[in-house]
mmCIF file of C-alpha atoms in Angstrom:
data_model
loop_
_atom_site.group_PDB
_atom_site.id
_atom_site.type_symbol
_atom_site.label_atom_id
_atom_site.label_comp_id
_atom_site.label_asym_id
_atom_site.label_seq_id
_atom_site.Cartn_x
_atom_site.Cartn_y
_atom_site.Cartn_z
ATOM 1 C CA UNK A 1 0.000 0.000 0.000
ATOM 2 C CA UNK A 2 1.438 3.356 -0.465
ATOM 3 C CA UNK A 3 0.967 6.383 1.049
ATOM 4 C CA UNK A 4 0.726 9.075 -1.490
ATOM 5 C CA UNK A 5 0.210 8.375 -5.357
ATOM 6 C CA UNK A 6 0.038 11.707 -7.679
ATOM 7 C CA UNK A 7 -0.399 12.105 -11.187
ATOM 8 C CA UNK A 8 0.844 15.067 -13.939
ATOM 9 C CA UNK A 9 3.942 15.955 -16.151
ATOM 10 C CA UNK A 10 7.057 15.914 -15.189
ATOM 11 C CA UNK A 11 9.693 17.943 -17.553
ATOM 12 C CA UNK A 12 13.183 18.492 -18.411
ATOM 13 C CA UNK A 13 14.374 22.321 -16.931
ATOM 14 C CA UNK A 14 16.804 24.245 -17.788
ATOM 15 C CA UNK A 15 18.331 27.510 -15.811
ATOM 16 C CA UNK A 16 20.309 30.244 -16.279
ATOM 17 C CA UNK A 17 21.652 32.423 -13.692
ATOM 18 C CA UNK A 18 21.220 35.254 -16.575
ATOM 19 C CA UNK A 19 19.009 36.339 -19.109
ATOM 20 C CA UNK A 20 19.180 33.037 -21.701
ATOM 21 C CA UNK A 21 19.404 34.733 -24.442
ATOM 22 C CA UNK A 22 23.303 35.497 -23.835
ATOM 23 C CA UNK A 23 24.067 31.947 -23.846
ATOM 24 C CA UNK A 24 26.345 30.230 -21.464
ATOM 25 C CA UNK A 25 25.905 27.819 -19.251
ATOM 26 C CA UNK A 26 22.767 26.011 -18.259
ATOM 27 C CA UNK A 27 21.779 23.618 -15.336
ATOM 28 C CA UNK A 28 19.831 20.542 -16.677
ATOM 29 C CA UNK A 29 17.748 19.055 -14.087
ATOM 30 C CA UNK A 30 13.881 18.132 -13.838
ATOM 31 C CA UNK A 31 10.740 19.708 -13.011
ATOM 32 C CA UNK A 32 6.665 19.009 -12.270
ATOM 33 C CA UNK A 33 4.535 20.276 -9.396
ATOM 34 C CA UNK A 34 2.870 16.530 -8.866
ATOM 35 C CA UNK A 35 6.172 14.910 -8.821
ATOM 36 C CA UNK A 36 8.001 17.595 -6.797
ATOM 37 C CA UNK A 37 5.667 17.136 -3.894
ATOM 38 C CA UNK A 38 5.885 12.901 -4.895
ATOM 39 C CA UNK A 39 9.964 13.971 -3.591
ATOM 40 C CA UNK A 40 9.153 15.857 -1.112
ATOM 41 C CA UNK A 41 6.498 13.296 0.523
ATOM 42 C CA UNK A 42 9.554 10.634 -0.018
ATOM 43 C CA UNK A 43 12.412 12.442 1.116
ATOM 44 C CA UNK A 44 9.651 12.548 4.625
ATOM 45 C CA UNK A 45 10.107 9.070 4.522
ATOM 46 C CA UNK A 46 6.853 8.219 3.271
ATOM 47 C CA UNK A 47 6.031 5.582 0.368
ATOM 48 C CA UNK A 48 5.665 8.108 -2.661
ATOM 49 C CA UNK A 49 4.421 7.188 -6.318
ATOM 50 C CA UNK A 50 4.139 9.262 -9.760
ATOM 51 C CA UNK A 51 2.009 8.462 -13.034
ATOM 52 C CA UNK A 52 2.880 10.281 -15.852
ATOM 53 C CA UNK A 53 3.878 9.511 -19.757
ATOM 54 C CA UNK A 54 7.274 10.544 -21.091
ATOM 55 C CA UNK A 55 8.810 10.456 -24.117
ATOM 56 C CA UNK A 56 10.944 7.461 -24.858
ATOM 57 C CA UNK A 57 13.727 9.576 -25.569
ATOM 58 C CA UNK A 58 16.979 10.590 -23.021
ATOM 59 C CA UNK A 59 14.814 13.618 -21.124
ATOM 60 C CA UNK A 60 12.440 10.906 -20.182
ATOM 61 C CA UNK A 61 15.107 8.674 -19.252
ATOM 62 C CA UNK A 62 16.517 11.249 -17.283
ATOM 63 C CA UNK A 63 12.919 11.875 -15.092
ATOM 64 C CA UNK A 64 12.622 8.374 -14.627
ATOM 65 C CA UNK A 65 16.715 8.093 -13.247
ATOM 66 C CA UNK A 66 15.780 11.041 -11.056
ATOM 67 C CA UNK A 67 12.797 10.180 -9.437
ATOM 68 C CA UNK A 68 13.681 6.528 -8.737
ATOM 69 C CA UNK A 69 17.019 8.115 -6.884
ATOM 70 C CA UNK A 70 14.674 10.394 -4.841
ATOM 71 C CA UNK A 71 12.878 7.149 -3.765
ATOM 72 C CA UNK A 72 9.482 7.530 -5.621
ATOM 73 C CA UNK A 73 7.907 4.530 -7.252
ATOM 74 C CA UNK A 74 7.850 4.663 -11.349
ATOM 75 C CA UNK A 75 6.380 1.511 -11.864
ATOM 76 C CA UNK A 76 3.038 2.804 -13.743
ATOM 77 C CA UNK A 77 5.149 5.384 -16.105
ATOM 78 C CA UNK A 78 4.694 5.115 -19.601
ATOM 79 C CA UNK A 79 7.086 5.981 -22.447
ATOM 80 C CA UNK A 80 5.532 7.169 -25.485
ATOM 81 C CA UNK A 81 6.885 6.347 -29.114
ATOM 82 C CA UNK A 82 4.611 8.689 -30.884
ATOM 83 C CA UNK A 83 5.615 12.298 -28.315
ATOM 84 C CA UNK A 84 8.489 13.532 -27.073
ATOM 85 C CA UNK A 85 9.091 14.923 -23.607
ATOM 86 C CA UNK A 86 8.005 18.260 -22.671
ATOM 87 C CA UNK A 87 11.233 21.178 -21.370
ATOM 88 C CA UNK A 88 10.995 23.953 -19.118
ATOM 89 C CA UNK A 89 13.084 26.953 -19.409
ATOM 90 C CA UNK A 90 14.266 29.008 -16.659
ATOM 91 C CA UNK A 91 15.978 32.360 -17.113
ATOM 92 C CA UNK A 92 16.633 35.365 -14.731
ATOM 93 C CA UNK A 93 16.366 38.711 -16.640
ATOM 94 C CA UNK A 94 16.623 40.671 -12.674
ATOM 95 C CA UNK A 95 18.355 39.171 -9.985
ATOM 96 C CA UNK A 96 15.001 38.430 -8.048
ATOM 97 C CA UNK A 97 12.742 37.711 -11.002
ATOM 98 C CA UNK A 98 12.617 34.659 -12.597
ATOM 99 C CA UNK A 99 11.221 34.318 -16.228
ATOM 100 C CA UNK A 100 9.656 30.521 -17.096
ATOM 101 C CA UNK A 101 9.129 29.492 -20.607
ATOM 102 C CA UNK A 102 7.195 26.162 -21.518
ATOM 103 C CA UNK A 103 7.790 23.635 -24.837
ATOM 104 C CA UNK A 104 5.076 21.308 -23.471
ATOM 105 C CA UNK A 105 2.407 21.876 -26.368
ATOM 106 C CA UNK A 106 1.827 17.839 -27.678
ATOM 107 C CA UNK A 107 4.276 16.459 -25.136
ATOM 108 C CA UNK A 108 3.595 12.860 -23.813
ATOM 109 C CA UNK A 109 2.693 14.341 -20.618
ATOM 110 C CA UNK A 110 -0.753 15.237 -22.055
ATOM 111 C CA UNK A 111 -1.664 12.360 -23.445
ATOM 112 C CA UNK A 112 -2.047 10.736 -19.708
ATOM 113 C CA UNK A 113 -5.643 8.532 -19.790
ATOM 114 C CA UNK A 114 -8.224 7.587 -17.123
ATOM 115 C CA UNK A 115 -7.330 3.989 -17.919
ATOM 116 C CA UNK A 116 -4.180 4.606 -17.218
ATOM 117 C CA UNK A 117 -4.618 6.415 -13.836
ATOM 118 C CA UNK A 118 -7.159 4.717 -12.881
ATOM 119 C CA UNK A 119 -4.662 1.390 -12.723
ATOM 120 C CA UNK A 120 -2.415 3.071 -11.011
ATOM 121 C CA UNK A 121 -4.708 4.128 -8.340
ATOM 122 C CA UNK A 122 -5.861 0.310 -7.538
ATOM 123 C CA UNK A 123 -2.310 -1.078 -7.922
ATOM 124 C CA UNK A 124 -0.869 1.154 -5.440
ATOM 125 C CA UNK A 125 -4.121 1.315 -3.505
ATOM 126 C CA UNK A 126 -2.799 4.962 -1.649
ATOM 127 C CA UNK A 127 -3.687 6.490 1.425
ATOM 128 C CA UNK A 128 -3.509 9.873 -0.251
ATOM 129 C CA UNK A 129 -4.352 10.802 -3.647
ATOM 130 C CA UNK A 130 -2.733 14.281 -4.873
ATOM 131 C CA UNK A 131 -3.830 16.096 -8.000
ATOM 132 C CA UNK A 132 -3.189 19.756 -9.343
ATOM 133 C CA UNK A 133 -4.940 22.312 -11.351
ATOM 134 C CA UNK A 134 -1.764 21.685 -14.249
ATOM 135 C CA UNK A 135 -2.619 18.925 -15.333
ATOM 136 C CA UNK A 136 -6.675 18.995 -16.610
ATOM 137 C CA UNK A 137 -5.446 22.187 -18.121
ATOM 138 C CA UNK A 138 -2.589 20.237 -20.667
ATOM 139 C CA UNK A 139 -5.428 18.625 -23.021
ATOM 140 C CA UNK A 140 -9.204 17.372 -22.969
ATOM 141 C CA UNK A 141 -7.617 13.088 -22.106
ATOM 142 C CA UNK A 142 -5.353 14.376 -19.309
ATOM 143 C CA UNK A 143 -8.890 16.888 -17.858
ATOM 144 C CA UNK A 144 -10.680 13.282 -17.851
ATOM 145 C CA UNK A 145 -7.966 11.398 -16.663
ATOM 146 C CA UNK A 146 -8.296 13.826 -13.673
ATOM 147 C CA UNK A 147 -11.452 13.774 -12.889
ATOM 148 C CA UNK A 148 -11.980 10.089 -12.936
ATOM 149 C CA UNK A 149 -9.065 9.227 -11.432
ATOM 150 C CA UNK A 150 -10.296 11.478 -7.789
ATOM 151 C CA UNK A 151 -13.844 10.263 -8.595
ATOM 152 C CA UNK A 152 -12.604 6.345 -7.892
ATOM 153 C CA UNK A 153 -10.489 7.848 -5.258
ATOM 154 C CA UNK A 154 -12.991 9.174 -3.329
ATOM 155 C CA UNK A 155 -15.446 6.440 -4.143
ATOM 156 C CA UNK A 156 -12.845 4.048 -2.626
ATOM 157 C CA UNK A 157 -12.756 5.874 0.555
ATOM 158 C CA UNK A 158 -9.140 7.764 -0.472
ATOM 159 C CA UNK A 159 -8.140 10.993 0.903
ATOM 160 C CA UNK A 160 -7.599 13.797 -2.292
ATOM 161 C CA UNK A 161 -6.059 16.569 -2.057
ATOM 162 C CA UNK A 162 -6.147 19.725 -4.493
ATOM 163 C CA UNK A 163 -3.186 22.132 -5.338
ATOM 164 C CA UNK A 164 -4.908 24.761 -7.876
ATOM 165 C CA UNK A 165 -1.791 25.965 -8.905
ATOM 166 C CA UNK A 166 -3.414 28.340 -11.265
ATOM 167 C CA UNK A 167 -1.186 28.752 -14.613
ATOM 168 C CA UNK A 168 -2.449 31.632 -17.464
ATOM 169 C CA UNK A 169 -0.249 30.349 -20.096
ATOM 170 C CA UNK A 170 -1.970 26.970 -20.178
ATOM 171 C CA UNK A 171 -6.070 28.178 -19.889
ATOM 172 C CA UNK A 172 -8.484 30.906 -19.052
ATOM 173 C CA UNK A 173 -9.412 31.557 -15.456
ATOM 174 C CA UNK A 174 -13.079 30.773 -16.626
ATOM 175 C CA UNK A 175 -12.022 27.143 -17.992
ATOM 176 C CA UNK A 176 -9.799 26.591 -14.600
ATOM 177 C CA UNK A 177 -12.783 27.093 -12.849
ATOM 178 C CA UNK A 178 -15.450 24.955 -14.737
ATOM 179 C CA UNK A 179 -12.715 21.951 -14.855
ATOM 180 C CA UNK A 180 -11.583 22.607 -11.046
ATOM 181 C CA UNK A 181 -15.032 22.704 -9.487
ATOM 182 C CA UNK A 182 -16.248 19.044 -11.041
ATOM 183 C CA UNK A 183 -13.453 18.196 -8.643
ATOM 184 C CA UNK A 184 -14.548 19.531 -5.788
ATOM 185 C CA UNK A 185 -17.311 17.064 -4.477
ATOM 186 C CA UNK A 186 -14.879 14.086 -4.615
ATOM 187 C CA UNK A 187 -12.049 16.573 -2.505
ATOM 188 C CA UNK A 188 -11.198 16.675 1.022
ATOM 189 C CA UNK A 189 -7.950 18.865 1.554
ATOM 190 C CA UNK A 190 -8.132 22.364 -0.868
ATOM 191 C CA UNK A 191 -4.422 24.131 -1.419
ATOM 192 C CA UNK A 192 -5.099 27.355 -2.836
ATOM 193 C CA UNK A 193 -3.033 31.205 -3.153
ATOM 194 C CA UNK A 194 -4.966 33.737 -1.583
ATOM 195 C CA UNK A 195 -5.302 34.905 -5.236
ATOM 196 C CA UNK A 196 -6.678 31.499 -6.711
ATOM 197 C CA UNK A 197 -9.996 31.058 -4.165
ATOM 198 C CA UNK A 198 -12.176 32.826 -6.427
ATOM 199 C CA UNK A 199 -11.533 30.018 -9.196
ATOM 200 C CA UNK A 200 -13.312 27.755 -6.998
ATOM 201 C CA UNK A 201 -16.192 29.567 -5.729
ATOM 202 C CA UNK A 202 -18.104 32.466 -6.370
ATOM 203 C CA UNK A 203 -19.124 33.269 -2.859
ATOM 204 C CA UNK A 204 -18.385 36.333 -1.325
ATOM 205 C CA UNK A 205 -16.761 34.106 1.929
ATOM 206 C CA UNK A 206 -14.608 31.656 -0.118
ATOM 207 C CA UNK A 207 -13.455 29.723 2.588
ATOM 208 C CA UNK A 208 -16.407 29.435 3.912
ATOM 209 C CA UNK A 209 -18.562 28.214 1.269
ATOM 210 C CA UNK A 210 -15.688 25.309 0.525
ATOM 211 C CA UNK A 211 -16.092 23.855 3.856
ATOM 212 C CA UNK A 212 -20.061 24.263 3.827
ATOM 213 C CA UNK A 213 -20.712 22.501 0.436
ATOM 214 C CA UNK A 214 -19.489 18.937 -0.045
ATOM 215 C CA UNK A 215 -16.617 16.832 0.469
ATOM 216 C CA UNK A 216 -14.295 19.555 1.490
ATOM 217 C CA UNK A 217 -13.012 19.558 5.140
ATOM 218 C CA UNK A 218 -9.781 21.215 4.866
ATOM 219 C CA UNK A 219 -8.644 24.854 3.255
ATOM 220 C CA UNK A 220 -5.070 25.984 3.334
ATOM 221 C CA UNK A 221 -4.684 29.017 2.035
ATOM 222 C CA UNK A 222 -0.609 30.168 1.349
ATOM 223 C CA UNK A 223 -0.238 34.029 1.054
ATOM 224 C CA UNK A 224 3.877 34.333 -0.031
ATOM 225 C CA UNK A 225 5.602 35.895 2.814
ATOM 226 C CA UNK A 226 2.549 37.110 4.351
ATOM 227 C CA UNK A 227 2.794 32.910 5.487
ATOM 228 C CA UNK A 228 -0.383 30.567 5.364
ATOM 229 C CA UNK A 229 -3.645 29.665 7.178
ATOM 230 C CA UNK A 230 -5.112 26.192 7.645
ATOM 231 C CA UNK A 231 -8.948 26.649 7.590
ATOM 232 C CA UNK A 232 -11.571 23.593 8.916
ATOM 233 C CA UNK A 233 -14.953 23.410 10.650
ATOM 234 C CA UNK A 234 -12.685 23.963 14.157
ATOM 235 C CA UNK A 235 -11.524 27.021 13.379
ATOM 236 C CA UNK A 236 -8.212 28.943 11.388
ATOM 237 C CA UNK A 237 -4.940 28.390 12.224
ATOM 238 C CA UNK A 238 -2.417 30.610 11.289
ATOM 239 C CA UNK A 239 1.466 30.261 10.453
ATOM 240 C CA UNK A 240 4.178 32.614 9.490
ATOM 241 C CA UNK A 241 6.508 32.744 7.026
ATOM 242 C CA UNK A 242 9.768 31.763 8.006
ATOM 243 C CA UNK A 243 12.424 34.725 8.418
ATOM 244 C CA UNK A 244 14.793 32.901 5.509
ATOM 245 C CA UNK A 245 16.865 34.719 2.906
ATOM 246 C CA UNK A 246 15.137 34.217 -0.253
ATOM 247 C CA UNK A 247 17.420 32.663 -3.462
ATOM 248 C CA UNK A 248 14.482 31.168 -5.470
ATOM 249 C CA UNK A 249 10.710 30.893 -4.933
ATOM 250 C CA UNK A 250 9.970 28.568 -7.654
ATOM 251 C CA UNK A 251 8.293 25.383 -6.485
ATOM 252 C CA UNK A 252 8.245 26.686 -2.622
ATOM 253 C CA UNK A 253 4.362 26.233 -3.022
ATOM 254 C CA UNK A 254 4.995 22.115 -4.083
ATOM 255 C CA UNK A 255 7.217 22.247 -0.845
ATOM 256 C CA UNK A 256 4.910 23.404 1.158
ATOM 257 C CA UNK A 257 2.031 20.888 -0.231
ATOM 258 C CA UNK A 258 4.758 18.187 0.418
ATOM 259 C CA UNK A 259 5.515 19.155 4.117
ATOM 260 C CA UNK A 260 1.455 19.270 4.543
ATOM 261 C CA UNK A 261 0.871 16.202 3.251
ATOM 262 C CA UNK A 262 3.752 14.254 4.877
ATOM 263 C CA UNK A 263 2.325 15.622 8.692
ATOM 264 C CA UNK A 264 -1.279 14.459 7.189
ATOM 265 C CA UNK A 265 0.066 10.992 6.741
ATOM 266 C CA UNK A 266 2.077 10.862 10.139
ATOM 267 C CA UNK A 267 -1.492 11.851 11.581
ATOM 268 C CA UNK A 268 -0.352 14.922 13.262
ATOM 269 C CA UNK A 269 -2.602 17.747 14.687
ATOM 270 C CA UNK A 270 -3.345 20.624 12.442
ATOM 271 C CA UNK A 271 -1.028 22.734 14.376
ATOM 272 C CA UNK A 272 1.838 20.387 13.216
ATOM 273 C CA UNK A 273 0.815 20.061 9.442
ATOM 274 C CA UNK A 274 1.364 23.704 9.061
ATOM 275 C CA UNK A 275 4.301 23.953 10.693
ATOM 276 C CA UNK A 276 5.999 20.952 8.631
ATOM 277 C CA UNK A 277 4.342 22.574 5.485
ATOM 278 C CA UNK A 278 5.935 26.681 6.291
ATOM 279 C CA UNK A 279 9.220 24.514 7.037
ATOM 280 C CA UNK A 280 9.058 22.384 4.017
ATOM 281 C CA UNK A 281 8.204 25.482 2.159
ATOM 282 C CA UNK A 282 11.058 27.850 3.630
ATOM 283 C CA UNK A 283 13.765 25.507 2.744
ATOM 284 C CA UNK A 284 12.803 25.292 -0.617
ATOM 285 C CA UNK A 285 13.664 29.467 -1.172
ATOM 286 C CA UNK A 286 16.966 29.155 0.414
ATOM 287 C CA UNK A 287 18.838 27.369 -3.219
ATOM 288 C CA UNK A 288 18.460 27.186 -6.832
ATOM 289 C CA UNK A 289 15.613 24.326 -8.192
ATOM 290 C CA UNK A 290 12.134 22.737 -7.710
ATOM 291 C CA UNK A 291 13.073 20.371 -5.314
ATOM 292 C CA UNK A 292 16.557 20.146 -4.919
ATOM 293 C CA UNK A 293 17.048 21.714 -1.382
ATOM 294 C CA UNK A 294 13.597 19.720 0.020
ATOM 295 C CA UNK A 295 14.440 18.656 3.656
ATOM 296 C CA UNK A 296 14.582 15.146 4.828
ATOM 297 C CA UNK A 297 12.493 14.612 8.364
ATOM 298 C CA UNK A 298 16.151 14.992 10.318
ATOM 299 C CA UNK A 299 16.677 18.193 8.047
ATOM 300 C CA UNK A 300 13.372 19.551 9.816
ATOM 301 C CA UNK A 301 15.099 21.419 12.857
ATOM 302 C CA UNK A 302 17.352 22.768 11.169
ATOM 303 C CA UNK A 303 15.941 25.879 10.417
ATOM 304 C CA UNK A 304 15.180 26.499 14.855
ATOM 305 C CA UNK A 305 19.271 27.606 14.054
ATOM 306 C CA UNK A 306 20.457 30.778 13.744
ATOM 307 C CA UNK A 307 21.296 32.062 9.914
ATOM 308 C CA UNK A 308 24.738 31.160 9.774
ATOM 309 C CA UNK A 309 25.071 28.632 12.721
ATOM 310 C CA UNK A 310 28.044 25.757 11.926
ATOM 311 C CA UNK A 311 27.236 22.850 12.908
ATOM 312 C CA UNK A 312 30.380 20.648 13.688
#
């Protein structure tokens, strides 16, 4: 049985540390919101898997290498003949801004089926099932793969989680919202920006109405450094950011998903699931990458140091 099984695209990045159209050099490494929390939940020391298609070409060689080294299950990945494997470009044109570009249109990634996930789901038989708002938005298969895949979820008594994870470059906030809120009645944790409620509902109390209609027990709302806010029929908790120098925000909300998620599996009080999500999150920002600097479970006191501290 495993504890958390996630579906989506994973991609081949590539960063600059300048503006990429000067050339020079460029760090090759991978990237997905699904499959960066999928590391994140493992590197916790949980039982992660990932469903996805990739090309059968070297990038998709090179996600499968890397997420079988981080420890999450590949088993149900498919490599795809007929598309190639989607890229990710990362440049910074400002020191503190950083510019994405996608090559995804057509990749293998969207060409993910309910069949496919649906398989996945009752061979792995998780305790958590973790979607996004990405992935419905890639193509018409991957928006049903979706949707049936946390409708047999739920109907099989799994816990799903939702990560809106809004993105303009792939659809319309009026399409997000018709394809996000057929999730909704078969969803029990909600990860949304502070920005991205209004996608789900149209009520003037957001929060609110989530918890009142349906399935949905759980709203965690992330506001940047402004820091986060669980939200259930008990009450709001709120959570800081954590006072951490800033090197790259990119994937700090997967981090913080994966840091949730872990405490949700290990059973912890609400309290604690924050707190391992704002830490998850706030090492993420301190280095270069999606997931690279995600903490292990001893890494997760490490930030109670001072800035600076040596440990010998």
């Amino acid at each position: 049985m495993t504890d958390l099984l996630t579906i989506g695209e994973t991609m081949v990045s590539l960063r600059t540390a300048r503006p990429m159209r000067l050339g020079g050099d460029a760090h090759l490494s991978i990237a997905g919101s699904e499959s960066n929390v999928a590391i994140g939940v493992a590197r916790l020391g949980h039982q992660a898997a990932w469903v996805g298609a990739v090309g059968n070409d070297e990038p998709g060689r090179l996600i499968q290498r890397t997420l079988r080294a981080e420890g999450v299950d590949t088993s149900r990945v498919r490599f795809s003949d007929e598309s190639f494997t989607g890229f990710i470009a990362f440049d910074q044109p400002s020191h503190d801004i950083t510019r994405v570009s996608y090559h995804r249109r057509g990749s293998a990634g969207s060409t993910v089926t309910a069949d496919e996930c649906i398989a996945a789901l009752e061979a792995t038989r998780p305790r958590l099932l973790h979607v996004t708002g990405i992935t419905p938005a890639l193509s018409a298969t991957t928006r049903a793969a979706t949707l049936a895949v946390v409708q047999n979820a739920f109907a099989a008594g799994v816990q799903v989680s939702l990560d809106v994870n809004y993105r303009a470059r792939l659809w319309s906030r009026s399409d997000a919202a018709t394809a996000l809120r057929e999730l909704l009645p078969h969803v029990h944790t909600v990860f949304s920006s502070d920005d991205e409620l209004d996608i789900l509902t149209d009520a003037p109390d957001a929060v609110a109405d989530l918890l009142d209609a349906g399935s949905v027990d759980q709203v965690v709302v992330t506001a940047g450094g402004k820091g986060a806010w669980a939200h259930t029929a008990s009450g709001t908790i709120h959570r800081p950011a954590f006072p951490v120098t800033v090197v790259d925000s990119i994937g700090a909300g997967d981090a913080f998903v994966s840091g949730y998620l872990s405490a949700t599996l290990d059973n912890l009080s609400a309290d604690s699931r924050l707190d391992r999500a704002t830490t998850s999150g706030a090492f993420c920002v301190t280095a270069t990458g999606d997931w690279e600097s995600l903490p292990t479970r001893p890494d997760l006191t490490l930030l109670t140091h001072t800035q600076g501290t040596a440990l010998r």
